[in-house]
mmCIF file of C-alpha atoms and ligand atoms in Angstrom:
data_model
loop_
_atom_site.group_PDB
_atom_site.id
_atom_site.type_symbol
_atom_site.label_atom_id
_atom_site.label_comp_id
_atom_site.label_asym_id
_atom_site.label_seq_id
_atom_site.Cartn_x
_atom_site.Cartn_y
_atom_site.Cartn_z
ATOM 1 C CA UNK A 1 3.494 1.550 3.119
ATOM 2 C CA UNK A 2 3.771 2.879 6.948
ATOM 3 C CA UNK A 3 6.705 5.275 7.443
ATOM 4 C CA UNK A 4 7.736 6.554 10.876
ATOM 5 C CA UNK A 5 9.614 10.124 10.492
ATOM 6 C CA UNK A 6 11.450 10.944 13.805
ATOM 7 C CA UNK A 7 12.217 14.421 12.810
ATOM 8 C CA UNK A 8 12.209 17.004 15.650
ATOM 9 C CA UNK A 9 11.346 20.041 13.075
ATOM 10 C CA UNK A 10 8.175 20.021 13.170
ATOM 11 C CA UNK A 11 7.847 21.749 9.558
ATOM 12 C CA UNK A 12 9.765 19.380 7.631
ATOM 13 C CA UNK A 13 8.514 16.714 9.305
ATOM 14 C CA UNK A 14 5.088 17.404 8.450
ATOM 15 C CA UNK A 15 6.262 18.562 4.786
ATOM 16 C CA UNK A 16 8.032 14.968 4.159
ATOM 17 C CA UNK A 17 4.849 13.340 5.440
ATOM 18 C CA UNK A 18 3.026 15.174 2.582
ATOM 19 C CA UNK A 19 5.458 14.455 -0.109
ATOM 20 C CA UNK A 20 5.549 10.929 1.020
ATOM 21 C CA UNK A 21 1.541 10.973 1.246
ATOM 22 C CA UNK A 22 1.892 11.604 -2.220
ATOM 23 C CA UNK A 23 3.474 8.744 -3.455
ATOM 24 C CA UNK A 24 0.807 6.667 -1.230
ATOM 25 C CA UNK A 25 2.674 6.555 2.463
ATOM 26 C CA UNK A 26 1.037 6.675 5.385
ATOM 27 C CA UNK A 27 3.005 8.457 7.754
ATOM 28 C CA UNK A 28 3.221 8.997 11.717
ATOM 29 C CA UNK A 29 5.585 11.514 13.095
ATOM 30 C CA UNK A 30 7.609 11.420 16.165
ATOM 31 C CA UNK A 31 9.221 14.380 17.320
ATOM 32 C CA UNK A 32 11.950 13.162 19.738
ATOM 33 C CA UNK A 33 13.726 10.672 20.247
ATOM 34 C CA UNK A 34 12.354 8.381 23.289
ATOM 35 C CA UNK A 35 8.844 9.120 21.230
ATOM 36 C CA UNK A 36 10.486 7.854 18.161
ATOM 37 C CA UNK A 37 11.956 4.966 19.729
ATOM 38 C CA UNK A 38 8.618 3.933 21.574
ATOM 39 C CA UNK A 39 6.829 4.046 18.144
ATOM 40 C CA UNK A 40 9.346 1.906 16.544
ATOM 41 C CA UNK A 41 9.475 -0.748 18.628
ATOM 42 C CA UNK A 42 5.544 -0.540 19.343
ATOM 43 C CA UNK A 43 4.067 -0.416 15.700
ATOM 44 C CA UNK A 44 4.753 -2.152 12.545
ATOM 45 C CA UNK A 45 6.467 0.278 10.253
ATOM 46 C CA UNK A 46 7.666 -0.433 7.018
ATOM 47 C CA UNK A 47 10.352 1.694 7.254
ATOM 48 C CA UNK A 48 11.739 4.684 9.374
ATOM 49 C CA UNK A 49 13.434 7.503 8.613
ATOM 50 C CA UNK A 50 15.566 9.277 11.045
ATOM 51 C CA UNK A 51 17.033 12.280 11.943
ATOM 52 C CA UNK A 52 20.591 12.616 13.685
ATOM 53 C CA UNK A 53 19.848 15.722 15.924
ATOM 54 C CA UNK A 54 16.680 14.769 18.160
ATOM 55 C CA UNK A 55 16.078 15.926 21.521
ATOM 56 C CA UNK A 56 16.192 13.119 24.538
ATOM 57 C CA UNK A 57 18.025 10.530 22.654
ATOM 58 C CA UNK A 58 20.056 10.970 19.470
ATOM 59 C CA UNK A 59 18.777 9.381 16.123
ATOM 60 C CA UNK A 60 22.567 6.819 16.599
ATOM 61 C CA UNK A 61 20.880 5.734 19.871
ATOM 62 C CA UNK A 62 17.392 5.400 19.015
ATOM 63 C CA UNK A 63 19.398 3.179 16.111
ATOM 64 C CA UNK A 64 21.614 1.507 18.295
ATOM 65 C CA UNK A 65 18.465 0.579 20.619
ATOM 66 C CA UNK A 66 16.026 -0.590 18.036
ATOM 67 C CA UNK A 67 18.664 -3.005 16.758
ATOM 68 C CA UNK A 68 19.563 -4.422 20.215
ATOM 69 C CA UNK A 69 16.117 -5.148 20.512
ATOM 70 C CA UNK A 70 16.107 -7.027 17.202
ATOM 71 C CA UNK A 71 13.725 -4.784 15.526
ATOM 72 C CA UNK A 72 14.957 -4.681 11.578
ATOM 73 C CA UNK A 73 12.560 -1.894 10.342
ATOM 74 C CA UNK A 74 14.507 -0.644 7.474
ATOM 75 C CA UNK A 75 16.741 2.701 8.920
ATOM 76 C CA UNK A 76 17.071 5.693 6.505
ATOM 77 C CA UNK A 77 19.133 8.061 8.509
ATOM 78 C CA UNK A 78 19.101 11.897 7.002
ATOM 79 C CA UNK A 79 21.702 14.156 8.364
ATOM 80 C CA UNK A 80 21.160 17.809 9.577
ATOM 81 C CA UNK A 81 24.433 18.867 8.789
ATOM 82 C CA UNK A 82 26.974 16.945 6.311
ATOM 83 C CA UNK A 83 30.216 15.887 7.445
ATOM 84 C CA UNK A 84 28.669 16.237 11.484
ATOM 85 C CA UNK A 85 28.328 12.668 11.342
ATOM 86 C CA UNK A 86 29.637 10.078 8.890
ATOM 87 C CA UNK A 87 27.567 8.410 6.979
ATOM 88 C CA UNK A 88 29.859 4.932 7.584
ATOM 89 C CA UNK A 89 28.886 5.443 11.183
ATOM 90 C CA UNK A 90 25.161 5.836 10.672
ATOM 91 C CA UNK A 91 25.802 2.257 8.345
ATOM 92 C CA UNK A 92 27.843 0.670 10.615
ATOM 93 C CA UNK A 93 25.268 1.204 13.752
ATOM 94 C CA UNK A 94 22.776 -0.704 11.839
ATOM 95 C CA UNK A 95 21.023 2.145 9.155
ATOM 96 C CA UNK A 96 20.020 0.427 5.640
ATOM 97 C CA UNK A 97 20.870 3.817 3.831
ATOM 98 C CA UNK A 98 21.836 7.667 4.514
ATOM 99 C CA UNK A 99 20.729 11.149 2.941
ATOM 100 C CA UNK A 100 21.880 14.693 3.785
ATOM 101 C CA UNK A 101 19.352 17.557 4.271
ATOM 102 C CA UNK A 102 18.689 19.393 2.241
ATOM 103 C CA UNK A 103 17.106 16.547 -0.047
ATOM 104 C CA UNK A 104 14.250 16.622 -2.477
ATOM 105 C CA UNK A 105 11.399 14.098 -2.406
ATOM 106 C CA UNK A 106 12.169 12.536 -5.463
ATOM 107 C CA UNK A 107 15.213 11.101 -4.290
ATOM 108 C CA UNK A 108 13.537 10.694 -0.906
ATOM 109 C CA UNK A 109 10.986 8.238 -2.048
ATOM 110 C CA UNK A 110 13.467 6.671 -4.740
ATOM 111 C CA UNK A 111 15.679 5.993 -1.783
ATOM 112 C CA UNK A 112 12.928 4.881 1.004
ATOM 113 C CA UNK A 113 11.133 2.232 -2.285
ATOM 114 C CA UNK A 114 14.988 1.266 -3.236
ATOM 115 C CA UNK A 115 14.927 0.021 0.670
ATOM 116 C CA UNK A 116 11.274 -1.343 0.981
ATOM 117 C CA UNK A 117 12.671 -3.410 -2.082
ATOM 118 C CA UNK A 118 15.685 -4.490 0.167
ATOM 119 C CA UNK A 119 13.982 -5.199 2.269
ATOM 120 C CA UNK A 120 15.542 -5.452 6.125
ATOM 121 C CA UNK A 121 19.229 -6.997 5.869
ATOM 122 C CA UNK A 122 19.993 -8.601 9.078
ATOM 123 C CA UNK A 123 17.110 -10.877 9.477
ATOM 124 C CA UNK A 124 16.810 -12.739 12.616
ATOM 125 C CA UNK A 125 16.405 -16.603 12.631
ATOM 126 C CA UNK A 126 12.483 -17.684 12.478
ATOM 127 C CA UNK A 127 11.613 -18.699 16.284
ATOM 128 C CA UNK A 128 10.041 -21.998 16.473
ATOM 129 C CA UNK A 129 8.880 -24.385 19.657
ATOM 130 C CA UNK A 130 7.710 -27.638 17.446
ATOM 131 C CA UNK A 131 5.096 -26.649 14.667
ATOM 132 C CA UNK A 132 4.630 -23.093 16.203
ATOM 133 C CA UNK A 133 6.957 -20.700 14.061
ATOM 134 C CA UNK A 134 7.044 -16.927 14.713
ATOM 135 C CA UNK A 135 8.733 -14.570 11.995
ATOM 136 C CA UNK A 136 9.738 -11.476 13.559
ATOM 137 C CA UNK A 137 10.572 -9.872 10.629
ATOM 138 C CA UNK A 138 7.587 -10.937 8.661
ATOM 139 C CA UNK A 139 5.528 -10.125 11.853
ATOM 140 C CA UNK A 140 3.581 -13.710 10.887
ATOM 141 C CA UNK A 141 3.207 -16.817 13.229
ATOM 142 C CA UNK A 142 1.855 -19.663 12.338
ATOM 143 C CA UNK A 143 1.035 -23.367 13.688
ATOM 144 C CA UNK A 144 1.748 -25.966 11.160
ATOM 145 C CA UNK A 145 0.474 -24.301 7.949
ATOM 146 C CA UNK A 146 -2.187 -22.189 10.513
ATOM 147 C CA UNK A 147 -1.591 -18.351 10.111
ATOM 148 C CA UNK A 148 -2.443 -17.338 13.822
ATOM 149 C CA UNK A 149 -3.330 -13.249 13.688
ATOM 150 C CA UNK A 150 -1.380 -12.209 16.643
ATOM 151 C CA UNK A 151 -1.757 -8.240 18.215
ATOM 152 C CA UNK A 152 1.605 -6.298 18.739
ATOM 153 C CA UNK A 153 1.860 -6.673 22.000
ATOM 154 C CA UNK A 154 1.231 -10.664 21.842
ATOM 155 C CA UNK A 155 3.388 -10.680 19.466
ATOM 156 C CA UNK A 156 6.138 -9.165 21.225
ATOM 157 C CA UNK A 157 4.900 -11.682 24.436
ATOM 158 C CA UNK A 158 5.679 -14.849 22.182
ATOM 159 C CA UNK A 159 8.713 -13.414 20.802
ATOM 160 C CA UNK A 160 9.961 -12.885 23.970
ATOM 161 C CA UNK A 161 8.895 -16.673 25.447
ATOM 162 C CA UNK A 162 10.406 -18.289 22.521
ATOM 163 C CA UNK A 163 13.767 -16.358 23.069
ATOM 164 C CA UNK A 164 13.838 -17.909 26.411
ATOM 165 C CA UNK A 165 12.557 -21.683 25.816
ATOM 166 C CA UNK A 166 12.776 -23.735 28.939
ATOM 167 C CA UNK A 167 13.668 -20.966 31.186
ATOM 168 C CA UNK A 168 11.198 -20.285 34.069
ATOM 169 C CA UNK A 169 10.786 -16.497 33.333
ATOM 170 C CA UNK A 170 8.763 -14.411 35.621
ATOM 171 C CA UNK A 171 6.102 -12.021 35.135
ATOM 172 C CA UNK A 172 8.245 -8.986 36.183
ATOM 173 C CA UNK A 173 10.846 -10.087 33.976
ATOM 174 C CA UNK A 174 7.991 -10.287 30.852
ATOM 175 C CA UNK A 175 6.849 -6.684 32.011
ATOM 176 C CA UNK A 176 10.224 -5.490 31.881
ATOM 177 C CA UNK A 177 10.959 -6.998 28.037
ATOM 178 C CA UNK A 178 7.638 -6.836 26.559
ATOM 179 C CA UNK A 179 5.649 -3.949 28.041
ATOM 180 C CA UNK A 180 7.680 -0.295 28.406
ATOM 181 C CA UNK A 181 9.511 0.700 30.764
ATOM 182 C CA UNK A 182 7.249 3.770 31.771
ATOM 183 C CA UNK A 183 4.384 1.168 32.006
ATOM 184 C CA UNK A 184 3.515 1.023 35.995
ATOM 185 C CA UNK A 185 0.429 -1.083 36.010
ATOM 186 C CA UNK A 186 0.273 -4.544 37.825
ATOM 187 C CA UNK A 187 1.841 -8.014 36.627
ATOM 188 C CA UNK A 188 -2.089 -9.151 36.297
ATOM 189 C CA UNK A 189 -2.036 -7.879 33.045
ATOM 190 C CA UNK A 190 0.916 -10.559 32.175
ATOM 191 C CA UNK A 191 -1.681 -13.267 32.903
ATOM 192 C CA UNK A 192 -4.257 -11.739 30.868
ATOM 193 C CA UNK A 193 -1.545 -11.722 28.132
ATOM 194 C CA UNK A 194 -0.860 -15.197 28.564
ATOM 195 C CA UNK A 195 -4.227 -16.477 28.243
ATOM 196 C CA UNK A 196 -4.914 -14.365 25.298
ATOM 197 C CA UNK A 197 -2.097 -16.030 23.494
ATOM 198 C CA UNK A 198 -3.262 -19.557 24.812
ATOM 199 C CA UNK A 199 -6.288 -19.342 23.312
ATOM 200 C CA UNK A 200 -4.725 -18.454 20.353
ATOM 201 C CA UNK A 201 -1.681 -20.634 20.013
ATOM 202 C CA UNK A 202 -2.319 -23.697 22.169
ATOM 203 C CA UNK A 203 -6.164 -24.551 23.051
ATOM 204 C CA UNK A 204 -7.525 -24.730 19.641
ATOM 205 C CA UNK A 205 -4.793 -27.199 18.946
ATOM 206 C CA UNK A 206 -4.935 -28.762 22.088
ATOM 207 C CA UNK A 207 -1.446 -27.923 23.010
ATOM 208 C CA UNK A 208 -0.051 -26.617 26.015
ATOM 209 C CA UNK A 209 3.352 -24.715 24.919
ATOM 210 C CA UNK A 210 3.151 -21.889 27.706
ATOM 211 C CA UNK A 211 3.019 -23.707 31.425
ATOM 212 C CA UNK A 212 2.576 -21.973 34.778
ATOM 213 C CA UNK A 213 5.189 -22.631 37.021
ATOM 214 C CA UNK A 214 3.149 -22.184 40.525
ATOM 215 C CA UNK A 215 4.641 -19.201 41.909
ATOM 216 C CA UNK A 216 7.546 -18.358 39.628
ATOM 217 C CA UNK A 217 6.079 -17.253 36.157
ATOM 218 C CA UNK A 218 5.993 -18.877 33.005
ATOM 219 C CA UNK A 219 7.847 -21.745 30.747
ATOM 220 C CA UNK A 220 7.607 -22.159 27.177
ATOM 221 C CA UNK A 221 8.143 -25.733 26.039
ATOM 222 C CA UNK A 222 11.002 -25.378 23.511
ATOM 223 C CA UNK A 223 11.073 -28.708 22.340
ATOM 224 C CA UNK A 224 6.879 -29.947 22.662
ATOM 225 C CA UNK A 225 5.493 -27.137 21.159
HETATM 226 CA CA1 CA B 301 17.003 17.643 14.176
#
């Protein structure tokens, strides 16, 4: 299991990555919270945990953020100081469970494989543009019964087409919702994206789901798939 600790003390950060290491996790550690946030939306984690207190954004806003971008990594939040926050505001932002420091690892890990059991809660609808299905929670797409092996960041391209089917969308837009906002490189790399993911999804079943609209961007065929 991949665990993402956003945990701005370095020490216990690096401690609950070797009790969790342990119990066989594999842990990365942010130590802020736009690096935590970045991480969370970028890589597949099985499950995050959090802390309240984080420099740059607050663990309730790197929450709040992750959700509205419909990423359902299970949340455990662990608050520095108990009663600071409450723990029905940590659940009602979107967290899947709650622990105040100081905590020991046994009930760390009984809480993080009571989630990874849970699994995430607020699923999201499985995307689909004719036989092409993506499964954002499941991080799987597939054509017909096809399992197509997609990178993260094609992924997140496809993801974001099939959000917007029929729309003409254009490749600033798709650089603004797919690659991060600190990313200043040209919109050519939207095209290489593109035909990365056509060779994937469409050509080698002769399909043609993602058009070019001359001049504008890009259209995903809801309906044709
Ligand atoms: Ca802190």
């Amino acid at each position: 299991m991949r665990t993402l600790i956003i945990e701005d003390e370095h020490a216990l950060a690096e401690a609950i990555a070797d009790g969790l290491a342990a119990e066989g996790f594999v842990s990365d550690l942010a130590h802020d919270g736009p690096d935590g946030l970045w991480r969370a939306l970028h890589e597949p984690y099985d499950v995050i945990v959090l802390d309240i207190m984080l420099p740059g954004l607050s663990g309730y806003e790197v929450l709040k953020r992750l959700r509205a971008a419909r990423a359902w990594t299970p949340v455990l939040i662990v608050s520095a100081k108990a009663g600071e926050y409450d723990e029905a505001d940590a659940l009602d932002l979107g967290a899947d469970d709650y622990l105040s420091k100081p905590f020991s690892y046994v009930v760390l890990v009984a809480h993080l494989r009571a989630l990874l059991r849970r699994g995430a809660p607020a699923r999201p609808a499985v995307l689909t543009a004719g036989d092409l299905t993506l499964d954002p929670a499941r991080r799987r797409c597939r054509r017909g019964h096809r399992e197509i092996d997609l990178t993260t960041r094609e992924f997140a391209l496809l993801e974001y087409l099939l959000r917007h089917p029929d729309e003409v969308i254009s490749k600033t837009d798709i650089l603004t919702h797919v690659w991060d906002e600190y990313f200043d490189g040209d919109t050519n790399i939207v095209e290489v994206y593109v035909g990365y993911l056509r060779r994937k999804i469409d050509a080698p079943f002769g399909r043609r789901t993602i058009e070019t609209v001359r001049g504008a961007g890009y259209r995903l065929r809801g309906g044709a798939g």
